[in-house]
mmCIF file of C-alpha atoms and ligand atoms in Angstrom:
data_model
loop_
_atom_site.group_PDB
_atom_site.id
_atom_site.type_symbol
_atom_site.label_atom_id
_atom_site.label_comp_id
_atom_site.label_asym_id
_atom_site.label_seq_id
_atom_site.Cartn_x
_atom_site.Cartn_y
_atom_site.Cartn_z
ATOM 1 C CA MET A 1 21.996 6.616 -15.619
ATOM 2 C CA ALA A 2 18.665 8.338 -15.072
ATOM 3 C CA ASP A 3 17.417 8.705 -11.545
ATOM 4 C CA SER A 4 14.934 5.897 -11.007
ATOM 5 C CA VAL A 5 11.844 5.379 -8.889
ATOM 6 C CA ARG A 6 10.143 2.096 -7.988
ATOM 7 C CA LEU A 7 6.349 2.143 -7.950
ATOM 8 C CA VAL A 8 4.519 -0.243 -5.652
ATOM 9 C CA GLU A 9 1.190 -0.872 -7.353
ATOM 10 C CA VAL A 10 -1.472 -1.411 -4.710
ATOM 11 C CA ALA A 11 -4.703 -1.491 -6.763
ATOM 12 C CA PRO A 12 -5.320 -5.244 -6.377
ATOM 13 C CA ARG A 13 -5.228 -4.802 -2.583
ATOM 14 C CA ASP A 14 -5.851 -1.194 -1.457
ATOM 15 C CA GLY A 15 -7.752 -0.436 -4.654
ATOM 16 C CA LEU A 16 -10.235 -3.262 -4.220
ATOM 17 C CA GLN A 17 -10.540 -3.691 -0.430
ATOM 18 C CA ASN A 18 -13.030 -0.828 -0.140
ATOM 19 C CA GLU A 19 -15.283 -1.925 -3.011
ATOM 20 C CA THR A 20 -18.693 -2.915 -1.704
ATOM 21 C CA ARG A 21 -19.703 -4.882 -4.796
ATOM 22 C CA GLN A 22 -17.874 -8.207 -4.916
ATOM 23 C CA VAL A 23 -15.268 -8.311 -7.685
ATOM 24 C CA ALA A 24 -14.950 -11.745 -9.317
ATOM 25 C CA THR A 25 -11.770 -13.665 -8.495
ATOM 26 C CA ALA A 26 -11.071 -14.079 -12.232
ATOM 27 C CA ASP A 27 -11.162 -10.279 -12.643
ATOM 28 C CA LYS A 28 -8.733 -9.796 -9.732
ATOM 29 C CA ILE A 29 -6.391 -12.304 -11.365
ATOM 30 C CA ALA A 30 -6.757 -10.540 -14.718
ATOM 31 C CA LEU A 31 -5.921 -7.217 -13.032
ATOM 32 C CA VAL A 32 -2.686 -8.545 -11.538
ATOM 33 C CA ASP A 33 -1.718 -10.235 -14.817
ATOM 34 C CA ARG A 34 -2.348 -7.047 -16.794
ATOM 35 C CA LEU A 35 -0.283 -5.052 -14.294
ATOM 36 C CA SER A 36 2.506 -7.629 -14.633
ATOM 37 C CA ARG A 37 2.798 -6.709 -18.317
ATOM 38 C CA THR A 38 3.310 -2.969 -17.736
ATOM 39 C CA GLY A 39 6.889 -3.004 -16.446
ATOM 40 C CA LEU A 40 5.939 -2.695 -12.761
ATOM 41 C CA ARG A 41 8.319 -4.507 -10.417
ATOM 42 C CA SER A 42 6.165 -4.566 -7.247
ATOM 43 C CA ILE A 43 2.474 -5.450 -7.272
ATOM 44 C CA GLU A 44 0.624 -5.878 -3.978
ATOM 45 C CA ALA A 45 -1.587 -8.753 -5.010
ATOM 46 C CA THR A 46 -4.087 -9.191 -2.176
ATOM 47 C CA SER A 47 -4.516 -9.355 1.583
ATOM 48 C CA PHE A 48 -4.660 -12.217 4.100
ATOM 49 C CA VAL A 49 -6.670 -10.359 6.741
ATOM 50 C CA SER A 50 -9.835 -11.612 8.398
ATOM 51 C CA PRO A 51 -12.509 -12.237 5.728
ATOM 52 C CA ARG A 52 -15.044 -11.100 8.301
ATOM 53 C CA TRP A 53 -13.535 -7.607 8.298
ATOM 54 C CA VAL A 54 -12.617 -7.383 4.610
ATOM 55 C CA PRO A 55 -14.932 -9.782 2.746
ATOM 56 C CA GLN A 56 -13.876 -8.400 -0.648
ATOM 57 C CA LEU A 57 -10.466 -10.094 -0.298
ATOM 58 C CA ALA A 58 -11.657 -13.386 1.176
ATOM 59 C CA ASP A 59 -10.489 -15.088 -2.045
ATOM 60 C CA ALA A 60 -6.829 -14.157 -1.448
ATOM 61 C CA ALA A 61 -5.567 -17.736 -1.786
ATOM 62 C CA ALA A 62 -7.440 -18.251 -5.057
ATOM 63 C CA VAL A 63 -5.989 -15.000 -6.409
ATOM 64 C CA MET A 64 -2.463 -16.118 -5.511
ATOM 65 C CA ALA A 65 -3.082 -19.505 -7.124
ATOM 66 C CA GLY A 66 -4.428 -17.936 -10.308
ATOM 67 C CA ILE A 67 -1.942 -15.167 -11.096
ATOM 68 C CA GLU A 68 0.990 -15.658 -13.416
ATOM 69 C CA ARG A 69 4.087 -14.675 -11.501
ATOM 70 C CA ALA A 70 6.508 -13.055 -13.857
ATOM 71 C CA PRO A 71 10.220 -13.247 -13.104
ATOM 72 C CA GLY A 72 11.650 -10.090 -11.539
ATOM 73 C CA ILE A 73 8.297 -8.953 -10.117
ATOM 74 C CA ALA A 74 7.532 -9.043 -6.382
ATOM 75 C CA TYR A 75 3.941 -9.817 -5.365
ATOM 76 C CA PRO A 76 3.702 -8.757 -1.693
ATOM 77 C CA VAL A 77 0.505 -9.460 0.251
ATOM 78 C CA LEU A 78 -0.846 -7.804 3.390
ATOM 79 C CA VAL A 79 -0.776 -9.863 6.619
ATOM 80 C CA PRO A 80 -1.949 -8.596 10.038
ATOM 81 C CA ASN A 81 -0.699 -11.479 12.188
ATOM 82 C CA GLU A 82 0.845 -14.950 12.244
ATOM 83 C CA GLN A 83 -2.396 -16.522 11.037
ATOM 84 C CA GLY A 84 -2.356 -14.267 7.997
ATOM 85 C CA TYR A 85 1.315 -15.060 7.397
ATOM 86 C CA ARG A 86 0.673 -18.810 7.475
ATOM 87 C CA ARG A 87 -2.260 -18.451 5.055
ATOM 88 C CA ALA A 88 -0.117 -16.281 2.768
ATOM 89 C CA ARG A 89 2.731 -18.796 2.767
ATOM 90 C CA ALA A 90 0.368 -21.698 2.111
ATOM 91 C CA ALA A 91 -0.813 -19.713 -0.912
ATOM 92 C CA GLY A 92 2.779 -19.320 -2.104
ATOM 93 C CA ALA A 93 3.535 -15.717 -1.104
ATOM 94 C CA THR A 94 7.240 -14.858 -1.037
ATOM 95 C CA GLU A 95 6.850 -11.281 0.221
ATOM 96 C CA VAL A 96 4.451 -9.920 2.845
ATOM 97 C CA ALA A 97 3.568 -6.555 4.360
ATOM 98 C CA VAL A 98 2.637 -5.944 7.986
ATOM 99 C CA PHE A 99 0.702 -2.825 8.930
ATOM 100 C CA THR A 100 0.241 -0.620 11.935
ATOM 101 C CA ALA A 101 -0.313 3.104 12.519
ATOM 102 C CA ALA A 102 1.105 6.150 14.254
ATOM 103 C CA SER A 103 -2.285 6.663 15.904
ATOM 104 C CA GLU A 104 -3.596 4.368 18.653
ATOM 105 C CA ALA A 105 -7.218 5.155 17.869
ATOM 106 C CA PHE A 106 -6.942 4.299 14.180
ATOM 107 C CA ASN A 107 -5.090 1.079 14.941
ATOM 108 C CA ARG A 108 -7.819 -0.023 17.324
ATOM 109 C CA ALA A 109 -10.487 0.618 14.692
ATOM 110 C CA ASN A 110 -8.503 -1.024 11.900
ATOM 111 C CA ILE A 111 -6.873 -4.056 13.507
ATOM 112 C CA HIS A 112 -8.360 -4.122 17.000
ATOM 113 C CA ALA A 113 -5.011 -3.636 18.689
ATOM 114 C CA GLY A 114 -2.927 -0.798 20.043
ATOM 115 C CA ILE A 115 0.419 0.049 18.441
ATOM 116 C CA ASP A 116 2.504 -1.967 20.930
ATOM 117 C CA GLU A 117 0.219 -4.964 20.674
ATOM 118 C CA SER A 118 0.301 -4.868 16.863
ATOM 119 C CA ILE A 119 4.087 -4.855 16.904
ATOM 120 C CA GLU A 120 4.056 -7.847 19.267
ATOM 121 C CA ARG A 121 1.854 -9.620 16.677
ATOM 122 C CA PHE A 122 4.466 -8.895 14.018
ATOM 123 C CA ARG A 123 7.362 -10.456 15.938
ATOM 124 C CA PRO A 124 6.455 -14.073 15.073
ATOM 125 C CA VAL A 125 5.725 -12.989 11.486
ATOM 126 C CA LEU A 126 9.201 -11.455 11.130
ATOM 127 C CA ALA A 127 10.836 -14.491 12.779
ATOM 128 C CA LEU A 128 9.047 -16.961 10.472
ATOM 129 C CA ALA A 129 9.750 -14.768 7.459
ATOM 130 C CA ALA A 130 13.460 -14.590 8.282
ATOM 131 C CA ALA A 131 13.599 -18.393 8.500
ATOM 132 C CA ASP A 132 11.631 -18.741 5.235
ATOM 133 C CA GLY A 133 13.649 -16.131 3.321
ATOM 134 C CA VAL A 134 10.499 -14.009 2.888
ATOM 135 C CA ARG A 135 10.870 -10.240 2.622
ATOM 136 C CA VAL A 136 8.686 -8.114 4.865
ATOM 137 C CA ARG A 137 7.500 -4.618 4.133
ATOM 138 C CA GLY A 138 6.010 -2.471 6.906
ATOM 139 C CA TYR A 139 3.272 0.155 6.725
ATOM 140 C CA VAL A 140 2.712 3.042 9.099
ATOM 141 C CA SER A 141 -0.754 4.542 8.598
ATOM 142 C CA THR A 142 -2.088 7.970 9.623
ATOM 143 C CA VAL A 143 1.318 9.647 9.276
ATOM 144 C CA LEU A 144 -0.217 13.054 8.512
ATOM 145 C CA GLY A 145 -3.519 12.851 10.359
ATOM 146 C CA CYS A 146 -6.011 10.445 11.876
ATOM 147 C CA PRO A 147 -9.775 10.250 11.367
ATOM 148 C CA TYR A 148 -10.276 9.711 15.122
ATOM 149 C CA GLN A 149 -7.374 11.491 16.804
ATOM 150 C CA GLY A 150 -6.881 14.401 14.396
ATOM 151 C CA GLU A 151 -3.274 15.658 14.550
ATOM 152 C CA VAL A 152 -0.590 12.965 14.738
ATOM 153 C CA PRO A 153 2.729 14.094 16.258
ATOM 154 C CA ILE A 154 5.704 13.544 13.923
ATOM 155 C CA ALA A 155 7.574 11.982 16.843
ATOM 156 C CA ASP A 156 5.005 9.163 16.899
ATOM 157 C CA VAL A 157 5.521 8.481 13.189
ATOM 158 C CA VAL A 158 9.306 8.425 13.674
ATOM 159 C CA ARG A 159 9.024 6.029 16.618
ATOM 160 C CA VAL A 160 6.697 3.543 14.880
ATOM 161 C CA ALA A 161 8.632 3.619 11.583
ATOM 162 C CA GLY A 162 11.866 3.074 13.524
ATOM 163 C CA ARG A 163 10.390 0.099 15.353
ATOM 164 C CA LEU A 164 9.236 -1.570 12.126
ATOM 165 C CA HIS A 165 12.649 -1.080 10.568
ATOM 166 C CA ALA A 166 14.430 -2.355 13.691
ATOM 167 C CA LEU A 167 12.144 -5.395 13.663
ATOM 168 C CA GLY A 168 13.454 -6.300 10.204
ATOM 169 C CA CYS A 169 11.145 -4.668 7.672
ATOM 170 C CA TYR A 170 13.307 -3.982 4.603
ATOM 171 C CA GLU A 171 11.095 -1.047 3.659
ATOM 172 C CA VAL A 172 8.686 1.130 5.615
ATOM 173 C CA SER A 173 5.830 2.744 3.724
ATOM 174 C CA LEU A 174 4.490 5.955 5.258
ATOM 175 C CA GLY A 175 0.742 6.202 4.694
ATOM 176 C CA ASP A 176 -1.356 9.342 4.582
ATOM 177 C CA THR A 177 -4.384 7.130 5.025
ATOM 178 C CA ILE A 178 -7.015 9.869 4.804
ATOM 179 C CA GLY A 179 -5.137 12.136 2.403
ATOM 180 C CA VAL A 180 -5.045 15.215 4.616
ATOM 181 C CA GLY A 181 -1.354 16.058 4.163
ATOM 182 C CA THR A 182 0.088 19.039 2.343
ATOM 183 C CA PRO A 183 3.620 19.283 0.885
ATOM 184 C CA GLY A 184 5.341 21.209 3.693
ATOM 185 C CA LYS A 185 4.055 18.794 6.316
ATOM 186 C CA ALA A 186 4.810 15.758 4.153
ATOM 187 C CA ARG A 187 8.412 16.901 3.638
ATOM 188 C CA ALA A 188 8.919 17.673 7.339
ATOM 189 C CA MET A 189 7.530 14.272 8.317
ATOM 190 C CA LEU A 190 9.688 12.464 5.749
ATOM 191 C CA ARG A 191 12.822 14.306 6.808
ATOM 192 C CA ALA A 192 12.191 13.504 10.464
ATOM 193 C CA VAL A 193 11.634 9.800 9.738
ATOM 194 C CA ALA A 194 14.753 9.732 7.559
ATOM 195 C CA GLN A 195 16.782 10.663 10.658
ATOM 196 C CA GLU A 196 15.739 7.291 12.113
ATOM 197 C CA VAL A 197 15.334 5.024 9.061
ATOM 198 C CA PRO A 198 17.594 5.401 5.998
ATOM 199 C CA VAL A 199 15.669 7.192 3.265
ATOM 200 C CA GLN A 200 16.509 4.318 0.869
ATOM 201 C CA ALA A 201 14.333 2.103 3.102
ATOM 202 C CA LEU A 202 11.341 4.454 3.004
ATOM 203 C CA ALA A 203 8.324 4.569 0.694
ATOM 204 C CA VAL A 204 5.408 6.992 0.587
ATOM 205 C CA HIS A 205 1.727 6.076 0.284
ATOM 206 C CA PHE A 206 -0.631 8.967 -0.344
ATOM 207 C CA HIS A 207 -4.390 8.918 -0.587
ATOM 208 C CA ASP A 208 -5.748 11.830 -2.587
ATOM 209 C CA THR A 209 -8.759 13.099 -0.640
ATOM 210 C CA TYR A 210 -7.810 16.777 -1.002
ATOM 211 C CA GLY A 211 -5.981 16.528 -4.338
ATOM 212 C CA GLN A 212 -2.600 16.928 -2.621
ATOM 213 C CA ALA A 213 -1.075 13.533 -3.332
ATOM 214 C CA LEU A 214 1.113 14.422 -6.347
ATOM 215 C CA ALA A 215 2.370 17.584 -4.647
ATOM 216 C CA ASN A 216 3.158 15.580 -1.521
ATOM 217 C CA ILE A 217 4.991 12.943 -3.552
ATOM 218 C CA LEU A 218 7.061 15.631 -5.263
ATOM 219 C CA ALA A 219 7.994 17.094 -1.870
ATOM 220 C CA CYS A 220 9.082 13.644 -0.668
ATOM 221 C CA LEU A 221 11.035 12.955 -3.888
ATOM 222 C CA GLU A 222 12.906 16.205 -3.267
ATOM 223 C CA ALA A 223 13.688 14.905 0.220
ATOM 224 C CA GLY A 224 15.202 11.739 -1.284
ATOM 225 C CA VAL A 225 12.481 9.080 -1.328
ATOM 226 C CA ARG A 226 12.557 6.781 -4.384
ATOM 227 C CA VAL A 227 9.730 4.318 -3.721
ATOM 228 C CA VAL A 228 6.122 5.415 -4.266
ATOM 229 C CA ASP A 229 2.922 3.434 -3.645
ATOM 230 C CA ALA A 230 0.035 4.125 -6.022
ATOM 231 C CA ALA A 231 -3.066 2.474 -7.493
ATOM 232 C CA VAL A 232 -4.198 2.460 -11.120
ATOM 233 C CA ALA A 233 -7.343 4.478 -11.815
ATOM 234 C CA GLY A 234 -6.923 6.132 -8.399
ATOM 235 C CA THR A 235 -8.778 3.275 -6.727
ATOM 236 C CA GLY A 236 -8.633 2.565 -3.037
ATOM 237 C CA GLY A 237 -9.384 3.517 0.509
ATOM 238 C CA CYS A 238 -9.397 1.911 3.908
ATOM 239 C CA PRO A 239 -12.753 0.575 5.117
ATOM 240 C CA TYR A 240 -11.832 1.556 8.690
ATOM 241 C CA ALA A 241 -10.785 5.149 7.920
ATOM 242 C CA LYS A 242 -13.899 7.238 7.473
ATOM 243 C CA GLY A 243 -13.444 9.802 4.718
ATOM 244 C CA ALA A 244 -10.464 8.056 3.114
ATOM 245 C CA SER A 245 -10.572 8.350 -0.651
ATOM 246 C CA GLY A 246 -8.624 6.664 -3.407
ATOM 247 C CA ASN A 247 -4.881 6.314 -3.645
ATOM 248 C CA VAL A 248 -2.918 8.605 -5.900
ATOM 249 C CA ALA A 249 -3.345 7.231 -9.434
ATOM 250 C CA SER A 250 -0.301 5.296 -10.666
ATOM 251 C CA GLU A 251 -0.720 6.710 -14.173
ATOM 252 C CA ASP A 252 -0.508 10.290 -12.835
ATOM 253 C CA VAL A 253 2.602 9.476 -10.793
ATOM 254 C CA VAL A 254 4.314 7.831 -13.778
ATOM 255 C CA TYR A 255 3.392 10.744 -16.060
ATOM 256 C CA MET A 256 4.937 13.168 -13.559
ATOM 257 C CA LEU A 257 8.073 11.077 -13.016
ATOM 258 C CA HIS A 258 8.734 10.553 -16.736
ATOM 259 C CA GLY A 259 8.171 14.257 -17.333
ATOM 260 C CA MET A 260 10.846 14.949 -14.716
ATOM 261 C CA GLY A 261 13.248 12.619 -16.542
ATOM 262 C CA MET A 262 12.988 9.902 -13.911
ATOM 263 C CA ASP A 263 12.980 6.268 -14.950
ATOM 264 C CA THR A 264 10.301 3.832 -13.732
ATOM 265 C CA GLY A 265 10.629 1.008 -16.257
ATOM 266 C CA ILE A 266 6.878 1.332 -16.783
ATOM 267 C CA ASP A 267 5.018 1.552 -20.100
ATOM 268 C CA LEU A 268 2.647 4.445 -19.354
ATOM 269 C CA GLY A 269 0.302 3.566 -22.228
ATOM 270 C CA ALA A 270 -0.117 -0.013 -20.980
ATOM 271 C CA LEU A 271 -0.591 1.198 -17.400
ATOM 272 C CA ALA A 272 -3.221 3.748 -18.438
ATOM 273 C CA ALA A 273 -5.073 1.126 -20.490
ATOM 274 C CA THR A 274 -5.112 -1.159 -17.435
ATOM 275 C CA GLY A 275 -6.480 1.673 -15.305
ATOM 276 C CA ARG A 276 -9.294 2.344 -17.788
ATOM 277 C CA TRP A 277 -10.037 -1.383 -17.956
ATOM 278 C CA LEU A 278 -10.269 -1.522 -14.137
ATOM 279 C CA ALA A 279 -12.476 1.571 -13.934
ATOM 280 C CA ALA A 280 -14.844 0.066 -16.524
ATOM 281 C CA LEU A 281 -14.906 -3.179 -14.557
ATOM 282 C CA LEU A 282 -15.879 -1.240 -11.434
ATOM 283 C CA GLY A 283 -18.490 0.682 -13.416
ATOM 284 C CA ARG A 284 -17.025 4.173 -13.154
ATOM 285 C CA ASP A 285 -14.711 6.673 -14.835
ATOM 286 C CA THR A 286 -11.011 6.314 -14.181
ATOM 287 C CA GLY A 287 -9.817 8.456 -11.279
ATOM 288 C CA SER A 288 -6.582 9.128 -13.194
ATOM 289 C CA ARG A 289 -6.360 12.403 -15.099
ATOM 290 C CA ALA A 290 -3.431 11.086 -17.169
ATOM 291 C CA GLY A 291 -5.254 7.817 -17.781
ATOM 292 C CA LYS A 292 -8.226 9.701 -19.144
ATOM 293 C CA ALA A 293 -6.145 12.063 -21.299
ATOM 294 C CA LEU A 294 -4.216 9.148 -22.796
ATOM 295 C CA GLY A 295 -7.382 7.214 -23.588
ATOM 296 C CA PRO A 296 -9.514 7.145 -26.705
ATOM 297 C CA ALA A 297 -11.218 10.493 -27.335
HETATM 298 P P1 HMG B 301 -9.948 -9.668 15.570
HETATM 299 O O1 HMG B 301 -11.344 -10.057 15.264
HETATM 300 O O2 HMG B 301 -9.760 -8.523 16.469
HETATM 301 O O3 HMG B 301 -9.030 -10.775 16.110
HETATM 302 O O4 HMG B 301 -9.221 -9.412 14.199
HETATM 303 P P2 HMG B 301 -8.863 -12.200 16.595
HETATM 304 O O5 HMG B 301 -7.389 -12.417 16.463
HETATM 305 O O6 HMG B 301 -9.507 -12.318 17.938
HETATM 306 O O7 HMG B 301 -9.596 -13.171 15.572
HETATM 307 C C1 HMG B 301 -10.978 -13.238 15.445
HETATM 308 C C2 HMG B 301 -11.341 -14.144 14.288
HETATM 309 O O8 HMG B 301 -10.658 -13.741 13.101
HETATM 310 C C3 HMG B 301 -10.950 -15.592 14.513
HETATM 311 O O9 HMG B 301 -11.908 -16.375 13.832
HETATM 312 C C4 HMG B 301 -9.638 -15.721 13.798
HETATM 313 O O10 HMG B 301 -9.386 -17.041 13.388
HETATM 314 C C5 HMG B 301 -9.867 -14.834 12.592
HETATM 315 P P3 HMG B 301 -13.174 -17.029 14.578
HETATM 316 O O11 HMG B 301 -12.573 -17.856 15.661
HETATM 317 O O12 HMG B 301 -13.987 -15.865 15.113
HETATM 318 O O13 HMG B 301 -13.852 -17.781 13.483
HETATM 319 N N1 HMG B 301 -8.614 -14.288 12.056
HETATM 320 C C6 HMG B 301 -8.230 -14.447 10.763
HETATM 321 N N2 HMG B 301 -8.814 -15.065 9.723
HETATM 322 C C7 HMG B 301 -8.143 -15.039 8.554
HETATM 323 N N3 HMG B 301 -6.959 -14.411 8.389
HETATM 324 C C8 HMG B 301 -6.342 -13.790 9.410
HETATM 325 C C9 HMG B 301 -6.998 -13.799 10.653
HETATM 326 N N4 HMG B 301 -6.670 -13.294 11.849
HETATM 327 C C10 HMG B 301 -7.659 -13.596 12.689
HETATM 328 N N5 HMG B 301 -5.178 -13.184 9.212
HETATM 329 C C11 HMG B 301 -7.596 -8.710 12.628
HETATM 330 C C12 HMG B 301 -7.935 -8.852 14.076
HETATM 331 C C13 HMG B 301 -6.320 -7.932 12.503
HETATM 332 C C14 HMG B 301 -7.424 -10.093 12.019
HETATM 333 C C15 HMG B 301 -8.773 -7.980 11.917
HETATM 334 O O14 HMG B 301 -9.050 -6.789 12.609
HETATM 335 C C16 HMG B 301 -8.481 -7.672 10.479
HETATM 336 O O15 HMG B 301 -8.359 -8.563 9.654
HETATM 337 N N6 HMG B 301 -8.388 -6.377 10.126
HETATM 338 C C17 HMG B 301 -8.090 -6.026 8.765
HETATM 339 C C18 HMG B 301 -8.226 -4.586 8.571
HETATM 340 C C19 HMG B 301 -7.788 -4.230 7.159
HETATM 341 O O16 HMG B 301 -7.510 -5.070 6.326
HETATM 342 N N7 HMG B 301 -7.737 -2.919 6.892
HETATM 343 C C20 HMG B 301 -7.359 -2.430 5.622
HETATM 344 C C21 HMG B 301 -5.889 -2.605 5.349
HETATM 345 S S1 HMG B 301 -4.860 -1.392 6.122
HETATM 346 C C22 HMG B 301 -4.875 -0.049 5.017
HETATM 347 O O17 HMG B 301 -5.638 -0.040 4.092
HETATM 348 C C23 HMG B 301 -3.880 1.053 5.190
HETATM 349 C C24 HMG B 301 -2.731 0.995 4.176
HETATM 350 O O18 HMG B 301 -3.215 1.028 2.844
HETATM 351 C C25 HMG B 301 -1.778 2.184 4.396
HETATM 352 C C26 HMG B 301 -2.493 3.525 4.475
HETATM 353 O O19 HMG B 301 -3.244 3.886 3.554
HETATM 354 O O20 HMG B 301 -2.273 4.185 5.506
HETATM 355 C C27 HMG B 301 -1.912 -0.307 4.337
HETATM 356 MG MG1 MG B 302 -3.804 2.801 1.772
#
């Protein structure tokens, strides 16, 4: 059997959260439904954060109500606290993702809480989720650098990732929020975290500010990771991380993986078409090199 990688498609959440022009709810639903037909198995559908802080995703419940949930596909949603979890459940979510950071300063800007306090907020979420049979993913942001603090010690990443895993997150996604990492550092960070959390329970989440994301992913694949977050058309960015650019484009990741003989279960043509459709909707060129090359001349 070919070595396989699971992509976690984050365009409907990370890809859209930074868009200043309001995207229509029907278009968000259409995006998720299109992605559901590409062979993806994990699609982060939206986010139940405070609509005051991320107005673009204020329609999270309507998105959840409108999407067609295909069997075998997980539709995780971001939740920052118990209130977000309860809203997500009321909207029918069966998988959620909590998020914190390896940097205190970034966490305070992003979720108005220090690392310890954010983890205390997650405790009731994990307890409710366990009782409800809901799977919880965990994110650690700023794993290779912070827009406020600068360098982030690897030991801090290891500690926070370990705490999320110990709390009950089935998977911990390591986020290079501002895309400053390079392959040697990415590999060293991944290897250090894998001493604390089994590599099978780790995912990587690279933003592509300096064009290093694919190289970083390759370095982490070589270190054993088999779950990769990405966003079609290279959309994305965190509104509270100055200088953060788009996520690595899903189409580019899939092109690389298939070229390496790795299985993703994804139809690259359908994925690339979805990326071009999204870019057109947002009024720009696709940020995916593969998506562009595969498109009409
Ligand atoms: P706060 O204002 O500090 O907290 O927000 P609060 O708990 O005092 O609540 C204030 C108000 O917000 C109250 O309403 C609450 O009811 C409401 P009011 O009484 O003023 O009318 N509230 C909520 N409303 C709806 N849903 C909720 C919720 N919680 C509180 N869940 C909070 C704290 C965390 C909520 C806020 O700071 C927030 O929503 N931040 C979101 C930031 C965000 O979404 N950032 C982007 C996602 S993270 C990311 O992109 C990184 C990632 O991609 C990985 C990577 O790249 O590294 C994951
Ligand atoms: Mg992100």
